[in-house]
Amino acid sequence: MSQQHSTAPAPTPTTDAALATVDRRRDWWRDAVIYQVYPRSFADSNGDGMGDLEGIRSRLPYLRDLGVDAVWLSPFYASPQADAGYDVADYRAVDPMFGTLLDADALIRDAHELGLRIIVDLVPNHSSDQHEWFKRALAEGPGSPLRDRYHFRPGKGENGELPPNDWESIFGGPAWTRVTEPDGTPGEWYLHLFAPEQPDFNWEHPAVGDEFRSILRFWLDMGVDGFRIDVAHGMVKAEGLPDLGSHDELRLLGNDVTPFFDQDGVHDIYRQWRLILDEYSDALWPEGPSEEGRGRETGGRIFVAEAWTPTVERTANYVRPDELHQAFNFQYLGTHWDAAELREVIDRTLESMRPVGAPATWVLSNHDVTRHATRFANPPGLGTQIRLAGDRELGLRRARAATLLMLALPGSAYVYQGEELGLPDVVDLPDEVRQDPAYFRGAGQDGYRDGCRVPIPWTREGSSYGFGDGGSWLPQPEGWGELSVQAQTGVPGSTLELYRAALAVRRAHPDLGAGDAVEWLRAPEGVLAFRRGEFVCVANTTGEPVTVPAHGRVLIASGEVAVADGEARVPADTTVWWTTG
Ligand code: NOJ
């Protein structure tokens, strides 16, 4: 280990001082609703079947009207797309398939004009094998100084024919690939925790850290409001790259500390990054206060970690006061539609975030998992990669209820494009159109992430239902138009209008997302009830209607709630918000 990233346990947080300085107005992100745009599948402006930045820009008013605070964009950088853009060849360029840097600039400016923040994806664990450094490392052969910026090693075995250690790729198969040297002979191996086209950087090398600090500044200078950090738990590997000693790697991931994930050294990197971000955060937000106000006065910039750790407590390490701002709550995402399980994970989340002063985050869907409308349509225990339609009506009912529950919790919530339309996963994509690299490597993840990446429908009719003029890179199912923005707009009770109404309530009542606690109320088995100031949220996770005390006025509900004589009948799988104010 270099001095730069020691393996010494990270210091114990001293939160009191840091918490005393929390400025709730400046810290817009503490209760923000952040909408994930998957650029390939949001809107296609040039009819090539692939979404792009201009398409996103044209739809920003939709996002403003939806009522979200910020937009996180999955990668749009120059990339051969071996992993849908999570294989970056040039961190400072936009891939032509998505547009140009000027388009990115225009998108950021327009978003700010509309009062929307922009968070971009940063992929620091690995580059593309088409990154200039890696291409040169290969071309220059063994001994090239560029090889030190990645993990090149000689193989084991008599002729170096075996991988240097027993690590497996998250996408299946060995985590090492042997290169052919410039003279045509089989040579060294390089490490890739994901696809072979995604070689892992060696974060021990000072040039890697320098490069990423410079990349941060590049995008901050462009005006972005934050970064989502891909594989935020992966950059530092245990010294000597020791064998894992297990072939049960996928089970260990997220359940145990491994020599390649959640090593303490990553925290040193984040402390350095935080200093950079804080330099920018003191500046005024470029366009000044938006008409909506609500904490937009200063330019707080943020980091959100994609960190898979064994426990919520270890996740909290990433959001200590001098590190990152938020971390995705994957434990919540993986929770079944079950009151007891939900209550436990909510309590544990709030308890683990409180000592470090970071807001809890909540998420139900993203581009890597089966959409929650489909997860909840199936029996529990199938995981987050499901290729079964299940009971769609049930799934949608639960998904709407789950969303309303999520949006009543204190902290920040993430919404994945299309969930506001109640989209299910597309479970029957023919194999020949699938692009998820995990599918092609088999034996690793189930590799069915394409199902949640199908381009979203904007209109009832038309080529690709308004996604673009030229079809869509993954086929949309028949009838997709009935789920479109056009079909749901203004329709009382539609999922889109439910999201709009819930987000409008959050905007009108900033207290709803603020704070770090819920006050649980007594409730029948299978029902969650809690108070947040003047609000009460009741979520019925059972398959039967329940009768509960009325708590004032029904503000919004995911199903038809009947109130009479101080009591309310909440249908099966339904959430309701009350106000006593
Ligand atoms: C997490 C991203 O969300 C996923 O899509 C990607 O495949 C891996 N990281 C590797 O970058």
PDB file of C-alpha atoms in Angstrom, residues 391-562:
ATOM      1  CA  ASP A 391     -49.301 -10.591 -11.610  1.00  0.00           C
ATOM      2  CA  ARG A 392     -48.991  -7.196 -13.253  1.00  0.00           C
ATOM      3  CA  GLU A 393     -52.014  -5.632 -11.641  1.00  0.00           C
ATOM      4  CA  LEU A 394     -50.809  -6.641  -8.197  1.00  0.00           C
ATOM      5  CA  GLY A 395     -47.284  -5.442  -8.994  1.00  0.00           C
ATOM      6  CA  LEU A 396     -48.488  -2.023 -10.081  1.00  0.00           C
ATOM      7  CA  ARG A 397     -50.742  -1.625  -7.060  1.00  0.00           C
ATOM      8  CA  ARG A 398     -47.874  -2.438  -4.718  1.00  0.00           C
ATOM      9  CA  ALA A 399     -45.406  -0.328  -6.677  1.00  0.00           C
ATOM     10  CA  ARG A 400     -47.620   2.744  -6.368  1.00  0.00           C
ATOM     11  CA  ALA A 401     -48.055   2.120  -2.664  1.00  0.00           C
ATOM     12  CA  ALA A 402     -44.322   1.522  -2.202  1.00  0.00           C
ATOM     13  CA  THR A 403     -43.505   4.787  -3.955  1.00  0.00           C
ATOM     14  CA  LEU A 404     -45.870   6.771  -1.801  1.00  0.00           C
ATOM     15  CA  LEU A 405     -44.320   5.197   1.287  1.00  0.00           C
ATOM     16  CA  MET A 406     -40.819   6.017   0.052  1.00  0.00           C
ATOM     17  CA  LEU A 407     -41.731   9.647  -0.626  1.00  0.00           C
ATOM     18  CA  ALA A 408     -43.039  10.074   2.922  1.00  0.00           C
ATOM     19  CA  LEU A 409     -39.734   9.081   4.510  1.00  0.00           C
ATOM     20  CA  PRO A 410     -37.177  11.623   5.699  1.00  0.00           C
ATOM     21  CA  GLY A 411     -34.209  12.115   3.393  1.00  0.00           C
ATOM     22  CA  SER A 412     -33.630  11.984  -0.311  1.00  0.00           C
ATOM     23  CA  ALA A 413     -35.395   9.701  -2.792  1.00  0.00           C
ATOM     24  CA  TYR A 414     -34.335   8.393  -6.203  1.00  0.00           C
ATOM     25  CA  VAL A 415     -36.809   7.814  -9.025  1.00  0.00           C
ATOM     26  CA  TYR A 416     -35.802   5.834 -12.117  1.00  0.00           C
ATOM     27  CA  GLN A 417     -37.159   7.026 -15.466  1.00  0.00           C
ATOM     28  CA  GLY A 418     -40.414   5.361 -16.381  1.00  0.00           C
ATOM     29  CA  GLU A 419     -41.387   4.286 -12.888  1.00  0.00           C
ATOM     30  CA  GLU A 420     -43.642   7.352 -12.776  1.00  0.00           C
ATOM     31  CA  LEU A 421     -45.527   5.675 -15.627  1.00  0.00           C
ATOM     32  CA  GLY A 422     -45.766   2.425 -13.678  1.00  0.00           C
ATOM     33  CA  LEU A 423     -43.701   0.676 -16.338  1.00  0.00           C
ATOM     34  CA  PRO A 424     -43.075  -3.017 -15.803  1.00  0.00           C
ATOM     35  CA  ASP A 425     -39.876  -4.721 -16.891  1.00  0.00           C
ATOM     36  CA  VAL A 426     -40.007  -6.077 -20.425  1.00  0.00           C
ATOM     37  CA  VAL A 427     -39.535  -9.730 -19.595  1.00  0.00           C
ATOM     38  CA  ASP A 428     -39.657 -11.249 -23.062  1.00  0.00           C
ATOM     39  CA  LEU A 429     -36.902  -9.472 -24.975  1.00  0.00           C
ATOM     40  CA  PRO A 430     -35.572 -11.871 -27.584  1.00  0.00           C
ATOM     41  CA  ASP A 431     -32.035 -12.946 -26.818  1.00  0.00           C
ATOM     42  CA  GLU A 432     -30.705 -11.539 -30.081  1.00  0.00           C
ATOM     43  CA  VAL A 433     -31.497  -7.945 -29.069  1.00  0.00           C
ATOM     44  CA  ARG A 434     -30.058  -8.158 -25.582  1.00  0.00           C
ATOM     45  CA  GLN A 435     -26.952  -6.089 -24.864  1.00  0.00           C
ATOM     46  CA  ASP A 436     -26.189  -6.572 -21.169  1.00  0.00           C
ATOM     47  CA  PRO A 437     -22.608  -7.913 -21.048  1.00  0.00           C
ATOM     48  CA  ALA A 438     -23.485  -9.974 -17.993  1.00  0.00           C
ATOM     49  CA  TYR A 439     -25.854 -12.000 -20.164  1.00  0.00           C
ATOM     50  CA  PHE A 440     -23.086 -12.892 -22.602  1.00  0.00           C
ATOM     51  CA  ARG A 441     -20.662 -13.943 -19.899  1.00  0.00           C
ATOM     52  CA  GLY A 442     -23.180 -16.213 -18.189  1.00  0.00           C
ATOM     53  CA  ALA A 443     -22.502 -17.811 -14.829  1.00  0.00           C
ATOM     54  CA  GLY A 444     -22.240 -14.365 -13.262  1.00  0.00           C
ATOM     55  CA  GLN A 445     -25.179 -12.061 -12.717  1.00  0.00           C
ATOM     56  CA  ASP A 446     -28.372 -13.242 -14.358  1.00  0.00           C
ATOM     57  CA  GLY A 447     -27.652 -10.592 -16.927  1.00  0.00           C
ATOM     58  CA  TYR A 448     -31.184  -9.483 -17.474  1.00  0.00           C
ATOM     59  CA  ARG A 449     -30.693  -5.759 -17.023  1.00  0.00           C
ATOM     60  CA  ASP A 450     -31.977  -4.960 -20.512  1.00  0.00           C
ATOM     61  CA  GLY A 451     -35.538  -5.494 -19.300  1.00  0.00           C
ATOM     62  CA  CYS A 452     -35.575  -2.245 -17.335  1.00  0.00           C
ATOM     63  CA  ARG A 453     -33.749  -0.293 -20.053  1.00  0.00           C
ATOM     64  CA  VAL A 454     -36.375  -0.356 -22.804  1.00  0.00           C
ATOM     65  CA  PRO A 455     -36.999   3.187 -24.133  1.00  0.00           C
ATOM     66  CA  ILE A 456     -39.889   4.915 -22.463  1.00  0.00           C
ATOM     67  CA  PRO A 457     -43.182   5.756 -24.194  1.00  0.00           C
ATOM     68  CA  TRP A 458     -44.114   9.414 -24.520  1.00  0.00           C
ATOM     69  CA  THR A 459     -47.105   9.174 -26.847  1.00  0.00           C
ATOM     70  CA  ARG A 460     -49.942   6.731 -27.509  1.00  0.00           C
ATOM     71  CA  GLU A 461     -49.001   6.215 -31.125  1.00  0.00           C
ATOM     72  CA  GLY A 462     -46.163   6.853 -33.486  1.00  0.00           C
ATOM     73  CA  SER A 463     -42.759   5.469 -34.125  1.00  0.00           C
ATOM     74  CA  SER A 464     -41.372   4.152 -30.846  1.00  0.00           C
ATOM     75  CA  TYR A 465     -44.258   5.829 -29.010  1.00  0.00           C
ATOM     76  CA  GLY A 466     -42.704   9.259 -29.161  1.00  0.00           C
ATOM     77  CA  PHE A 467     -39.235   8.140 -28.021  1.00  0.00           C
ATOM     78  CA  GLY A 468     -37.908   9.185 -31.426  1.00  0.00           C
ATOM     79  CA  ASP A 469     -38.552   9.012 -35.143  1.00  0.00           C
ATOM     80  CA  GLY A 470     -36.492   5.967 -35.875  1.00  0.00           C
ATOM     81  CA  GLY A 471     -37.452   3.022 -33.741  1.00  0.00           C
ATOM     82  CA  SER A 472     -35.719   2.125 -30.501  1.00  0.00           C
ATOM     83  CA  TRP A 473     -32.533   0.216 -29.715  1.00  0.00           C
ATOM     84  CA  LEU A 474     -34.486  -2.261 -27.627  1.00  0.00           C
ATOM     85  CA  PRO A 475     -37.954  -3.166 -28.953  1.00  0.00           C
ATOM     86  CA  GLN A 476     -40.872  -1.731 -27.003  1.00  0.00           C
ATOM     87  CA  PRO A 477     -43.770  -4.083 -26.335  1.00  0.00           C
ATOM     88  CA  GLU A 478     -47.156  -3.787 -27.997  1.00  0.00           C
ATOM     89  CA  GLY A 479     -49.497  -1.585 -26.061  1.00  0.00           C
ATOM     90  CA  TRP A 480     -46.612   0.423 -24.560  1.00  0.00           C
ATOM     91  CA  GLY A 481     -48.418   3.576 -25.766  1.00  0.00           C
ATOM     92  CA  GLU A 482     -51.211   3.046 -23.244  1.00  0.00           C
ATOM     93  CA  LEU A 483     -48.625   3.605 -20.517  1.00  0.00           C
ATOM     94  CA  SER A 484     -47.238   6.731 -22.173  1.00  0.00           C
ATOM     95  CA  VAL A 485     -46.956  10.192 -20.699  1.00  0.00           C
ATOM     96  CA  GLN A 486     -49.632  11.325 -23.147  1.00  0.00           C
ATOM     97  CA  ALA A 487     -52.045   8.574 -22.143  1.00  0.00           C
ATOM     98  CA  GLN A 488     -51.662   9.275 -18.424  1.00  0.00           C
ATOM     99  CA  THR A 489     -51.489  13.051 -18.336  1.00  0.00           C
ATOM    100  CA  GLY A 490     -54.542  14.579 -16.711  1.00  0.00           C
ATOM    101  CA  VAL A 491     -56.072  11.171 -16.004  1.00  0.00           C
ATOM    102  CA  PRO A 492     -57.147  11.092 -12.363  1.00  0.00           C
ATOM    103  CA  GLY A 493     -55.638   8.143 -10.564  1.00  0.00           C
ATOM    104  CA  SER A 494     -52.996   7.454 -13.223  1.00  0.00           C
ATOM    105  CA  THR A 495     -49.569   6.584 -11.906  1.00  0.00           C
ATOM    106  CA  LEU A 496     -48.079   9.670 -13.510  1.00  0.00           C
ATOM    107  CA  GLU A 497     -50.601  11.923 -11.793  1.00  0.00           C
ATOM    108  CA  LEU A 498     -49.961  10.117  -8.507  1.00  0.00           C
ATOM    109  CA  TYR A 499     -46.239  10.915  -8.754  1.00  0.00           C
ATOM    110  CA  ARG A 500     -46.957  14.504  -9.745  1.00  0.00           C
ATOM    111  CA  ALA A 501     -49.323  14.963  -6.826  1.00  0.00           C
ATOM    112  CA  ALA A 502     -46.941  13.391  -4.319  1.00  0.00           C
ATOM    113  CA  LEU A 503     -44.007  15.466  -5.505  1.00  0.00           C
ATOM    114  CA  ALA A 504     -46.125  18.620  -5.413  1.00  0.00           C
ATOM    115  CA  VAL A 505     -47.008  17.891  -1.788  1.00  0.00           C
ATOM    116  CA  ARG A 506     -43.326  17.400  -0.956  1.00  0.00           C
ATOM    117  CA  ARG A 507     -42.496  20.735  -2.551  1.00  0.00           C
ATOM    118  CA  ALA A 508     -45.274  22.543  -0.774  1.00  0.00           C
ATOM    119  CA  HIS A 509     -44.320  20.987   2.570  1.00  0.00           C
ATOM    120  CA  PRO A 510     -40.542  20.874   2.898  1.00  0.00           C
ATOM    121  CA  ASP A 511     -40.952  19.333   6.355  1.00  0.00           C
ATOM    122  CA  LEU A 512     -42.117  16.118   4.740  1.00  0.00           C
ATOM    123  CA  GLY A 513     -38.642  15.149   3.568  1.00  0.00           C
ATOM    124  CA  ALA A 514     -36.671  16.885   6.311  1.00  0.00           C
ATOM    125  CA  GLY A 515     -35.231  15.447   9.488  1.00  0.00           C
ATOM    126  CA  ASP A 516     -33.935  12.027  10.366  1.00  0.00           C
ATOM    127  CA  ALA A 517     -36.716  10.289  12.280  1.00  0.00           C
ATOM    128  CA  VAL A 518     -40.188   8.856  11.990  1.00  0.00           C
ATOM    129  CA  GLU A 519     -42.601   8.431  14.872  1.00  0.00           C
ATOM    130  CA  TRP A 520     -44.174   4.999  14.544  1.00  0.00           C
ATOM    131  CA  LEU A 521     -47.853   4.681  15.392  1.00  0.00           C
ATOM    132  CA  ARG A 522     -49.694   1.556  16.451  1.00  0.00           C
ATOM    133  CA  ALA A 523     -51.071  -0.273  13.469  1.00  0.00           C
ATOM    134  CA  PRO A 524     -52.556  -3.686  12.610  1.00  0.00           C
ATOM    135  CA  GLU A 525     -50.171  -6.421  11.522  1.00  0.00           C
ATOM    136  CA  GLY A 526     -48.905  -5.865   7.992  1.00  0.00           C
ATOM    137  CA  VAL A 527     -49.580  -2.133   8.199  1.00  0.00           C
ATOM    138  CA  LEU A 528     -47.043   0.653   8.681  1.00  0.00           C
ATOM    139  CA  ALA A 529     -48.175   3.900  10.242  1.00  0.00           C
ATOM    140  CA  PHE A 530     -45.955   6.807  11.153  1.00  0.00           C
ATOM    141  CA  ARG A 531     -46.159  10.489  11.882  1.00  0.00           C
ATOM    142  CA  ARG A 532     -43.897  13.163  10.426  1.00  0.00           C
ATOM    143  CA  GLY A 533     -44.911  16.486  11.956  1.00  0.00           C
ATOM    144  CA  GLU A 534     -48.371  17.254  10.675  1.00  0.00           C
ATOM    145  CA  PHE A 535     -48.335  14.296   8.295  1.00  0.00           C
ATOM    146  CA  VAL A 536     -49.314  10.711   8.883  1.00  0.00           C
ATOM    147  CA  CYS A 537     -48.476   7.960   6.416  1.00  0.00           C
ATOM    148  CA  VAL A 538     -50.251   4.607   6.510  1.00  0.00           C
ATOM    149  CA  ALA A 539     -49.120   1.775   4.221  1.00  0.00           C
ATOM    150  CA  ASN A 540     -51.159  -1.400   4.047  1.00  0.00           C
ATOM    151  CA  THR A 541     -48.865  -4.145   2.762  1.00  0.00           C
ATOM    152  CA  THR A 542     -51.440  -6.880   3.227  1.00  0.00           C
ATOM    153  CA  GLY A 543     -53.582  -8.296   0.473  1.00  0.00           C
ATOM    154  CA  GLU A 544     -56.744  -7.320   2.419  1.00  0.00           C
ATOM    155  CA  PRO A 545     -58.384  -3.987   3.208  1.00  0.00           C
ATOM    156  CA  VAL A 546     -57.744  -2.691   6.736  1.00  0.00           C
ATOM    157  CA  THR A 547     -59.614  -0.247   8.919  1.00  0.00           C
ATOM    158  CA  VAL A 548     -57.460   2.317  10.712  1.00  0.00           C
ATOM    159  CA  PRO A 549     -58.200   5.543  12.586  1.00  0.00           C
ATOM    160  CA  ALA A 550     -58.540   8.581  10.324  1.00  0.00           C
ATOM    161  CA  HIS A 551     -55.818  11.159  10.919  1.00  0.00           C
ATOM    162  CA  GLY A 552     -57.334  14.381   9.649  1.00  0.00           C
ATOM    163  CA  ARG A 553     -57.631  15.009   5.944  1.00  0.00           C
ATOM    164  CA  VAL A 554     -56.541  12.545   3.241  1.00  0.00           C
ATOM    165  CA  LEU A 555     -53.902  14.349   1.203  1.00  0.00           C
ATOM    166  CA  ILE A 556     -53.196  11.687  -1.319  1.00  0.00           C
ATOM    167  CA  ALA A 557     -53.557   7.922  -1.637  1.00  0.00           C
ATOM    168  CA  SER A 558     -52.428   5.229  -4.031  1.00  0.00           C
ATOM    169  CA  GLY A 559     -55.919   3.665  -4.021  1.00  0.00           C
ATOM    170  CA  GLU A 560     -59.496   4.549  -3.063  1.00  0.00           C
ATOM    171  CA  VAL A 561     -59.620   5.247   0.678  1.00  0.00           C
ATOM    172  CA  ALA A 562     -63.080   5.462   2.243  1.00  0.00           C
TER     173      ALA A 562
END
